[in-house]
Amino acid sequence: MRRILLAATALFSLPGVGQPALAADAPYIDDRSSAEAVVRSLYSAINRHEFARAWAYFGDTKPAKDFNAFVKGYDNTDTVEVKTGAVSNEGAAGSIYYSVPVAIQATDKKGEAKVFAGCYTLRQVNAQIQEPPFQPIFIDKGALKPSTSDFEDAVPASCGDGPPPPKKDEALERARKAFLATYGEQCDKENPEGKPVGEPDAYAIRYKDKDAAADEPERETRLFRFFCSMAAYNESAVYYIYDDVSGVRQLQFASPELDIRYENNNSEGKVEGIHIIGFQTDDQLVNSDYDDKTKTITSMNKWRGVGDASSTGTYLFRNGNFSLVQYDVDASYDGEINPETVLDYNTAP
């Protein structure tokens, strides 16, 4: 069995989940579903001063000579931030061994911070061959040593022969951070496809500026669509774009303000006229999708569930931004889908 070689200096007396919180305020995490989750759970237990729980995440090889020594090792530790890299694994003799690259920034009670890096090895024994008591994924061993790298760059590329972590998508990270800062508490925590909040659909849009010379290279804009909320028949999404000039910014979408006149002022009756009396901007789109072939975002807002009354906006990408080029309105609640175009600025991109 190929095993991972670890650094010689073991430093398990490092708590933290990345938050300078007291035991009563630290989040409770007890997750054995993956090797990375067990590492996070270990630090959750230590931050909450639940040292017996922390001790239990280890297998037969413990991090200190006894439990009392383990607890005493945290006397001077305030908080720890932890980052993990790409997890590798291999199976052998009824077990799966996981290697987790780890970087830790430990801050003591005087406010002094030090960075350590290394690897944890965790083991999962085949559940089908176990006898009671059942043992979930546990920490088999681990070693960390002082690192001269900044904390952000200190995670090892791999453990032994494990794969290097994927290249970080800076544009995606910045868009996700902007979305979570504004909408993290407003939007639903999970979308209908099971993605957690902050995991967007991402697109790369390649184009040339209208004034670009023939020999100039194409530019690229990244588009990120973040699910926000789901109601009975409408789903909302928030959009961000990124380019090398403006960085990340949220898209705001123009929409007409309408004056709709009905016969006898009865909204269930015949539509006499639809007039645009102004424009507004929306930070979210309803029932929207991006079409890479036409470089358009289309949004359809159903006014009621059957969809016989609605408004639909089409936003075309050109020269690095999205513009409203068409707006269709079906204002009649007549059981039929029969929209009329009230705005049409369609031009070639």
CSV table of C-alpha atoms in Angstrom, one decimal:
chain,number,residue,atom,x,y,z
A,1,MET,CA,0.0,0.0,0.0
A,2,ARG,CA,1.3,3.4,-1.0
A,3,ARG,CA,1.3,5.6,2.1
A,4,ILE,CA,1.7,9.4,2.5
A,5,LEU,CA,4.9,10.7,4.0
A,6,LEU,CA,4.1,13.4,6.6
A,7,ALA,CA,6.2,16.1,8.2
A,8,ALA,CA,8.0,15.0,11.3
A,9,THR,CA,6.7,17.6,13.7
A,10,ALA,CA,3.2,16.9,15.0
A,11,LEU,CA,1.3,20.0,16.2
A,12,PHE,CA,-2.2,18.9,17.1
A,13,SER,CA,-2.7,21.5,19.8
A,14,LEU,CA,-4.2,24.0,17.4
A,15,PRO,CA,-7.9,24.8,17.7
A,16,GLY,CA,-10.2,26.8,15.4
A,17,VAL,CA,-12.7,27.0,12.6
A,18,GLY,CA,-11.5,30.4,11.5
A,19,GLN,CA,-13.6,32.5,13.9
A,20,PRO,CA,-12.4,34.4,17.0
A,21,ALA,CA,-15.3,33.1,19.0
A,22,LEU,CA,-15.7,32.0,22.6
A,23,ALA,CA,-16.7,28.5,23.3
A,24,ALA,CA,-20.4,29.4,23.8
A,25,ASP,CA,-20.5,31.2,20.4
A,26,ALA,CA,-18.5,28.8,18.2
A,27,PRO,CA,-20.6,26.8,15.7
A,28,TYR,CA,-21.2,23.2,16.5
A,29,ILE,CA,-19.9,21.0,13.6
A,30,ASP,CA,-19.9,17.2,14.0
A,31,ASP,CA,-19.7,15.8,10.5
A,32,ARG,CA,-18.1,12.5,9.6
A,33,SER,CA,-19.3,12.5,6.0
A,34,SER,CA,-15.9,13.2,4.5
A,35,ALA,CA,-12.2,13.5,5.5
A,36,GLU,CA,-12.3,17.3,5.2
A,37,ALA,CA,-15.5,17.5,7.3
A,38,VAL,CA,-13.8,15.5,10.1
A,39,VAL,CA,-10.9,18.0,10.2
A,40,ARG,CA,-13.4,20.9,10.4
A,41,SER,CA,-15.3,19.0,13.2
A,42,LEU,CA,-12.1,18.6,15.2
A,43,TYR,CA,-11.5,22.3,15.3
A,44,SER,CA,-15.2,23.0,16.0
A,45,ALA,CA,-14.9,20.8,19.1
A,46,ILE,CA,-11.7,22.5,20.3
A,47,ASN,CA,-13.1,26.0,19.8
A,48,ARG,CA,-16.1,25.0,21.9
A,49,HIS,CA,-13.8,23.5,24.6
A,50,GLU,CA,-15.4,20.1,23.9
A,51,PHE,CA,-12.1,18.3,24.2
A,52,ALA,CA,-13.6,14.8,24.7
A,53,ARG,CA,-15.3,15.2,21.3
A,54,ALA,CA,-12.1,16.4,19.8
A,55,TRP,CA,-10.2,13.5,21.3
A,56,ALA,CA,-12.8,11.1,19.8
A,57,TYR,CA,-12.0,12.1,16.2
A,58,PHE,CA,-8.7,10.3,16.4
A,59,GLY,CA,-8.2,6.6,16.1
A,60,ASP,CA,-5.8,4.4,18.1
A,61,THR,CA,-2.9,6.9,17.5
A,62,LYS,CA,-3.7,9.8,19.7
A,63,PRO,CA,-2.3,13.4,19.4
A,64,ALA,CA,-0.9,13.4,22.9
A,65,LYS,CA,0.3,11.0,25.5
A,66,ASP,CA,-3.0,11.2,27.4
A,67,PHE,CA,-6.2,13.2,27.4
A,68,ASN,CA,-5.1,15.7,30.1
A,69,ALA,CA,-1.9,16.5,28.2
A,70,PHE,CA,-4.1,17.0,25.1
A,71,VAL,CA,-6.3,19.5,26.9
A,72,LYS,CA,-3.4,21.4,28.5
A,73,GLY,CA,-1.9,21.9,25.1
A,74,TYR,CA,-4.6,24.5,24.3
A,75,ASP,CA,-4.1,26.6,27.4
A,76,ASN,CA,-2.5,29.5,25.5
A,77,THR,CA,-4.3,29.1,22.2
A,78,ASP,CA,-7.0,31.6,21.3
A,79,THR,CA,-8.2,30.9,17.7
A,80,VAL,CA,-7.1,29.1,14.6
A,81,GLU,CA,-8.0,29.6,11.0
A,82,VAL,CA,-7.8,26.5,8.8
A,83,LYS,CA,-7.7,26.0,5.1
A,84,THR,CA,-7.6,22.6,3.2
A,85,GLY,CA,-6.5,21.6,-0.2
A,86,ALA,CA,-7.3,18.9,-2.7
A,87,VAL,CA,-8.0,15.6,-0.9
A,88,SER,CA,-6.5,12.4,-2.3
A,89,ASN,CA,-7.4,8.9,-1.4
A,90,GLU,CA,-6.5,5.2,-2.0
A,91,GLY,CA,-7.9,1.9,-0.9
A,92,ALA,CA,-6.1,-0.9,0.8
A,93,ALA,CA,-7.1,-4.0,2.9
A,94,GLY,CA,-10.7,-3.0,3.6
A,95,SER,CA,-10.0,0.6,4.2
A,96,ILE,CA,-9.8,3.9,2.4
A,97,TYR,CA,-7.0,6.3,3.4
A,98,TYR,CA,-7.5,10.0,2.8
A,99,SER,CA,-4.7,12.7,2.6
A,100,VAL,CA,-5.8,16.2,3.4
A,101,PRO,CA,-3.4,19.1,2.9
A,102,VAL,CA,-3.9,21.7,5.6
A,103,ALA,CA,-2.7,25.2,6.5
A,104,ILE,CA,-3.4,26.7,9.9
A,105,GLN,CA,-2.9,30.2,11.3
A,106,ALA,CA,-2.9,29.9,15.1
A,107,THR,CA,-3.3,33.0,17.2
A,108,ASP,CA,-2.4,32.9,20.9
A,109,LYS,CA,-4.0,34.9,23.7
A,110,LYS,CA,-1.5,37.7,23.2
A,111,GLY,CA,-2.6,38.2,19.6
A,112,GLU,CA,0.5,36.7,18.0
A,113,ALA,CA,-0.2,34.6,14.9
A,114,LYS,CA,1.9,31.8,13.4
A,115,VAL,CA,1.3,29.7,10.3
A,116,PHE,CA,1.7,25.9,10.1
A,117,ALA,CA,1.3,23.6,7.2
A,118,GLY,CA,1.2,19.8,6.6
A,119,CYS,CA,-1.1,16.9,6.1
A,120,TYR,CA,-3.7,14.8,7.9
A,121,THR,CA,-4.2,11.2,7.1
A,122,LEU,CA,-7.7,9.9,7.8
A,123,ARG,CA,-9.0,6.3,7.5
A,124,GLN,CA,-12.4,4.9,6.7
A,125,VAL,CA,-12.9,1.2,7.5
A,126,ASN,CA,-15.3,-0.6,5.2
A,127,ALA,CA,-18.6,-0.4,7.0
A,128,GLN,CA,-19.7,-3.9,5.8
A,129,ILE,CA,-16.9,-5.7,7.6
A,130,GLN,CA,-17.2,-3.8,10.9
A,131,GLU,CA,-18.6,-5.2,14.1
A,132,PRO,CA,-20.1,-3.0,16.9
A,133,PRO,CA,-19.2,-0.5,18.0
A,134,PHE,CA,-19.2,1.1,14.5
A,135,GLN,CA,-16.2,3.4,13.8
A,136,PRO,CA,-16.8,6.2,11.2
A,137,ILE,CA,-14.0,8.1,9.4
A,138,PHE,CA,-11.2,9.0,11.9
A,139,ILE,CA,-7.9,10.8,12.0
A,140,ASP,CA,-5.1,8.2,11.7
A,141,LYS,CA,-2.2,10.6,12.0
A,142,GLY,CA,-1.1,14.1,11.1
A,143,ALA,CA,1.9,16.4,11.1
A,144,LEU,CA,2.2,20.1,10.7
A,145,LYS,CA,5.3,22.3,10.8
A,146,PRO,CA,6.0,26.0,10.8
A,147,SER,CA,5.6,27.7,7.4
A,148,THR,CA,7.2,30.9,6.1
A,149,SER,CA,4.4,31.3,3.6
A,150,ASP,CA,1.5,33.7,4.1
A,151,PHE,CA,-1.6,31.9,5.4
A,152,GLU,CA,-3.4,32.4,2.1
A,153,ASP,CA,-0.6,30.5,0.2
A,154,ALA,CA,0.5,28.0,2.8
A,155,VAL,CA,-1.7,25.0,1.9
A,156,PRO,CA,0.6,22.3,0.5
A,157,ALA,CA,0.0,21.6,-3.2
A,158,SER,CA,-0.5,17.9,-2.3
A,159,CYS,CA,0.3,15.2,0.2
A,160,GLY,CA,2.8,12.8,-1.2
A,161,ASP,CA,1.6,11.7,-4.6
A,162,GLY,CA,-1.8,13.3,-4.3
A,163,PRO,CA,-3.1,15.6,-6.9
A,164,PRO,CA,-2.4,19.4,-6.7
A,165,PRO,CA,-5.4,21.6,-5.9
A,166,PRO,CA,-7.3,23.0,-8.9
A,167,LYS,CA,-6.3,26.5,-10.0
A,168,LYS,CA,-8.2,29.0,-8.0
A,169,ASP,CA,-10.9,30.9,-10.0
A,170,GLU,CA,-10.3,34.4,-8.8
A,171,ALA,CA,-13.3,35.9,-10.7
A,172,LEU,CA,-15.6,33.3,-9.3
A,173,GLU,CA,-14.3,33.8,-5.8
A,174,ARG,CA,-14.8,37.5,-6.0
A,175,ALA,CA,-18.3,37.2,-7.5
A,176,ARG,CA,-19.3,34.7,-4.8
A,177,LYS,CA,-17.9,37.0,-2.0
A,178,ALA,CA,-19.8,39.9,-3.4
A,179,PHE,CA,-23.1,37.9,-3.7
A,180,LEU,CA,-22.8,36.5,-0.2
A,181,ALA,CA,-22.0,39.9,1.3
A,182,THR,CA,-25.2,41.3,-0.1
A,183,TYR,CA,-27.6,38.4,-0.4
A,184,GLY,CA,-26.2,35.7,1.8
A,185,GLU,CA,-28.9,36.3,4.5
A,186,GLN,CA,-31.7,37.2,2.0
A,187,CYS,CA,-31.7,34.3,-0.4
A,188,ASP,CA,-32.6,30.7,0.1
A,189,LYS,CA,-29.8,28.5,1.4
A,190,GLU,CA,-30.3,25.9,-1.4
A,191,ASN,CA,-31.5,26.0,-4.9
A,192,PRO,CA,-33.9,23.4,-6.6
A,193,GLU,CA,-30.8,21.5,-8.0
A,194,GLY,CA,-29.4,21.0,-4.5
A,195,LYS,CA,-26.5,23.5,-4.9
A,196,PRO,CA,-25.7,25.5,-1.7
A,197,VAL,CA,-26.2,29.3,-1.7
A,198,GLY,CA,-23.3,31.0,-3.5
A,199,GLU,CA,-22.7,28.3,-6.1
A,200,PRO,CA,-23.5,30.0,-9.4
A,201,ASP,CA,-23.9,29.0,-13.0
A,202,ALA,CA,-20.8,30.4,-14.8
A,203,TYR,CA,-20.3,31.4,-18.4
A,204,ALA,CA,-17.4,32.8,-20.4
A,205,ILE,CA,-18.3,35.4,-23.1
A,206,ARG,CA,-15.7,36.1,-25.7
A,207,TYR,CA,-16.1,39.1,-28.0
A,208,LYS,CA,-14.4,42.0,-29.7
A,209,ASP,CA,-15.1,45.6,-29.0
A,210,LYS,CA,-16.9,47.4,-31.8
A,211,ASP,CA,-13.9,49.7,-32.3
A,212,ALA,CA,-11.3,46.9,-32.1
A,213,ALA,CA,-8.8,46.5,-34.9
A,214,ALA,CA,-8.9,43.3,-36.9
A,215,ASP,CA,-5.6,42.0,-35.4
A,216,GLU,CA,-6.6,42.7,-31.8
A,217,PRO,CA,-7.4,39.6,-29.7
A,218,GLU,CA,-10.8,38.8,-28.3
A,219,ARG,CA,-11.7,39.9,-24.8
A,220,GLU,CA,-13.5,37.8,-22.2
A,221,THR,CA,-16.2,38.6,-19.8
A,222,ARG,CA,-17.3,36.1,-17.1
A,223,LEU,CA,-21.0,35.9,-16.3
A,224,PHE,CA,-22.3,34.4,-13.0
A,225,ARG,CA,-25.9,33.6,-12.3
A,226,PHE,CA,-26.7,33.1,-8.6
A,227,PHE,CA,-30.0,31.5,-7.6
A,228,CYS,CA,-31.8,33.5,-4.9
A,229,SER,CA,-35.3,32.4,-4.1
A,230,MET,CA,-38.2,30.2,-5.3
A,231,ALA,CA,-41.9,31.1,-4.9
A,232,ALA,CA,-44.9,29.2,-6.2
A,233,TYR,CA,-44.2,29.9,-9.9
A,234,ASN,CA,-41.4,32.4,-10.0
A,235,GLU,CA,-37.7,31.9,-9.4
A,236,SER,CA,-35.3,34.9,-8.9
A,237,ALA,CA,-31.7,35.1,-9.7
A,238,VAL,CA,-28.9,37.7,-9.2
A,239,TYR,CA,-26.2,38.3,-11.9
A,240,TYR,CA,-22.6,39.4,-11.7
A,241,ILE,CA,-20.1,39.9,-14.4
A,242,TYR,CA,-16.3,40.2,-14.4
A,243,ASP,CA,-13.7,41.6,-16.8
A,244,ASP,CA,-10.1,42.7,-16.6
A,245,VAL,CA,-11.0,46.4,-16.6
A,246,SER,CA,-13.9,46.8,-14.1
A,247,GLY,CA,-13.4,43.6,-12.0
A,248,VAL,CA,-16.6,42.2,-10.5
A,249,ARG,CA,-19.8,44.1,-10.6
A,250,GLN,CA,-23.5,43.3,-10.1
A,251,LEU,CA,-25.7,43.6,-13.1
A,252,GLN,CA,-28.7,45.9,-12.8
A,253,PHE,CA,-31.5,45.4,-15.4
A,254,ALA,CA,-33.6,48.1,-16.9
A,255,SER,CA,-37.4,47.5,-17.2
A,256,PRO,CA,-40.2,49.7,-18.4
A,257,GLU,CA,-42.7,51.2,-16.0
A,258,LEU,CA,-46.1,50.5,-17.6
A,259,ASP,CA,-49.5,52.2,-17.6
A,260,ILE,CA,-52.0,49.5,-18.6
A,261,ARG,CA,-55.5,50.5,-19.4
A,262,TYR,CA,-58.4,48.0,-19.2
A,263,GLU,CA,-61.9,48.3,-20.5
A,264,ASN,CA,-64.1,49.6,-17.7
A,265,ASN,CA,-61.0,49.6,-15.4
A,266,ASN,CA,-61.5,45.8,-15.1
A,267,SER,CA,-58.2,44.0,-15.1
A,268,GLU,CA,-60.0,40.8,-16.0
A,269,GLY,CA,-61.4,42.5,-19.1
A,270,LYS,CA,-60.1,43.6,-22.5
A,271,VAL,CA,-56.8,45.5,-22.6
A,272,GLU,CA,-57.2,48.9,-24.2
A,273,GLY,CA,-53.6,50.1,-24.2
A,274,ILE,CA,-50.1,49.6,-22.8
A,275,HIS,CA,-47.9,52.6,-22.5
A,276,ILE,CA,-44.3,53.0,-21.2
A,277,ILE,CA,-44.2,55.9,-18.8
A,278,GLY,CA,-40.7,55.5,-17.5
A,279,PHE,CA,-37.9,53.0,-16.6
A,280,GLN,CA,-36.6,51.4,-13.5
A,281,THR,CA,-33.8,49.0,-12.6
A,282,ASP,CA,-34.1,45.6,-11.0
A,283,ASP,CA,-31.3,43.9,-9.1
A,284,GLN,CA,-32.9,40.4,-9.7
A,285,LEU,CA,-34.5,38.7,-12.7
A,286,VAL,CA,-37.4,36.3,-12.5
A,287,ASN,CA,-37.4,32.9,-14.4
A,288,SER,CA,-34.3,33.9,-16.3
A,289,ASP,CA,-31.7,32.1,-18.4
A,290,TYR,CA,-28.6,33.0,-20.4
A,291,ASP,CA,-28.3,31.7,-24.0
A,292,ASP,CA,-24.7,31.6,-25.1
A,293,LYS,CA,-25.6,31.3,-28.8
A,294,THR,CA,-27.5,34.6,-28.9
A,295,LYS,CA,-25.6,36.2,-26.0
A,296,THR,CA,-28.9,37.1,-24.3
A,297,ILE,CA,-30.5,36.9,-20.9
A,298,THR,CA,-34.2,36.4,-21.0
A,299,SER,CA,-36.5,36.9,-18.0
A,300,MET,CA,-40.2,36.0,-17.8
A,301,ASN,CA,-42.2,37.2,-14.9
A,302,LYS,CA,-45.4,35.3,-14.5
A,303,TRP,CA,-48.2,37.5,-13.1
A,304,ARG,CA,-50.1,34.4,-12.1
A,305,GLY,CA,-49.4,30.6,-12.1
A,306,VAL,CA,-51.1,29.7,-15.4
A,307,GLY,CA,-48.8,32.1,-17.2
A,308,ASP,CA,-51.5,33.8,-19.3
A,309,ALA,CA,-50.4,37.2,-18.0
A,310,SER,CA,-46.7,38.1,-17.9
A,311,SER,CA,-43.8,40.4,-18.8
A,312,THR,CA,-40.7,39.2,-20.6
A,313,GLY,CA,-37.4,41.1,-21.0
A,314,THR,CA,-34.6,40.3,-23.3
A,315,TYR,CA,-31.1,41.7,-22.5
A,316,LEU,CA,-28.4,41.5,-25.2
A,317,PHE,CA,-24.6,41.4,-24.5
A,318,ARG,CA,-22.7,43.9,-26.6
A,319,ASN,CA,-19.4,45.7,-25.9
A,320,GLY,CA,-19.0,44.3,-22.4
A,321,ASN,CA,-22.5,44.9,-21.0
A,322,PHE,CA,-26.1,43.8,-21.2
A,323,SER,CA,-28.7,46.1,-22.6
A,324,LEU,CA,-32.5,45.8,-22.7
A,325,VAL,CA,-33.4,45.3,-26.3
A,326,GLN,CA,-37.0,43.9,-26.2
A,327,TYR,CA,-39.8,43.9,-23.7
A,328,ASP,CA,-43.0,41.9,-24.2
A,329,VAL,CA,-46.2,42.1,-22.1
A,330,ASP,CA,-49.2,39.9,-21.9
A,331,ALA,CA,-51.6,42.0,-19.8
A,332,SER,CA,-54.8,40.0,-20.4
A,333,TYR,CA,-55.9,37.5,-17.9
A,334,ASP,CA,-57.7,35.5,-20.6
A,335,GLY,CA,-56.3,32.0,-20.2
A,336,GLU,CA,-54.2,32.5,-23.4
A,337,ILE,CA,-50.5,33.3,-24.0
A,338,ASN,CA,-50.6,36.3,-26.3
A,339,PRO,CA,-47.9,38.8,-25.5
A,340,GLU,CA,-47.3,42.0,-27.4
A,341,THR,CA,-44.0,43.8,-27.9
A,342,VAL,CA,-44.0,47.2,-26.2
A,343,LEU,CA,-40.2,47.9,-26.7
A,344,ASP,CA,-37.9,46.7,-29.5
A,345,TYR,CA,-34.3,47.8,-29.8
A,346,ASN,CA,-33.0,44.6,-31.3
A,347,THR,CA,-29.7,45.1,-33.2
A,348,ALA,CA,-26.9,42.7,-34.1
A,349,PRO,CA,-24.2,42.4,-31.4
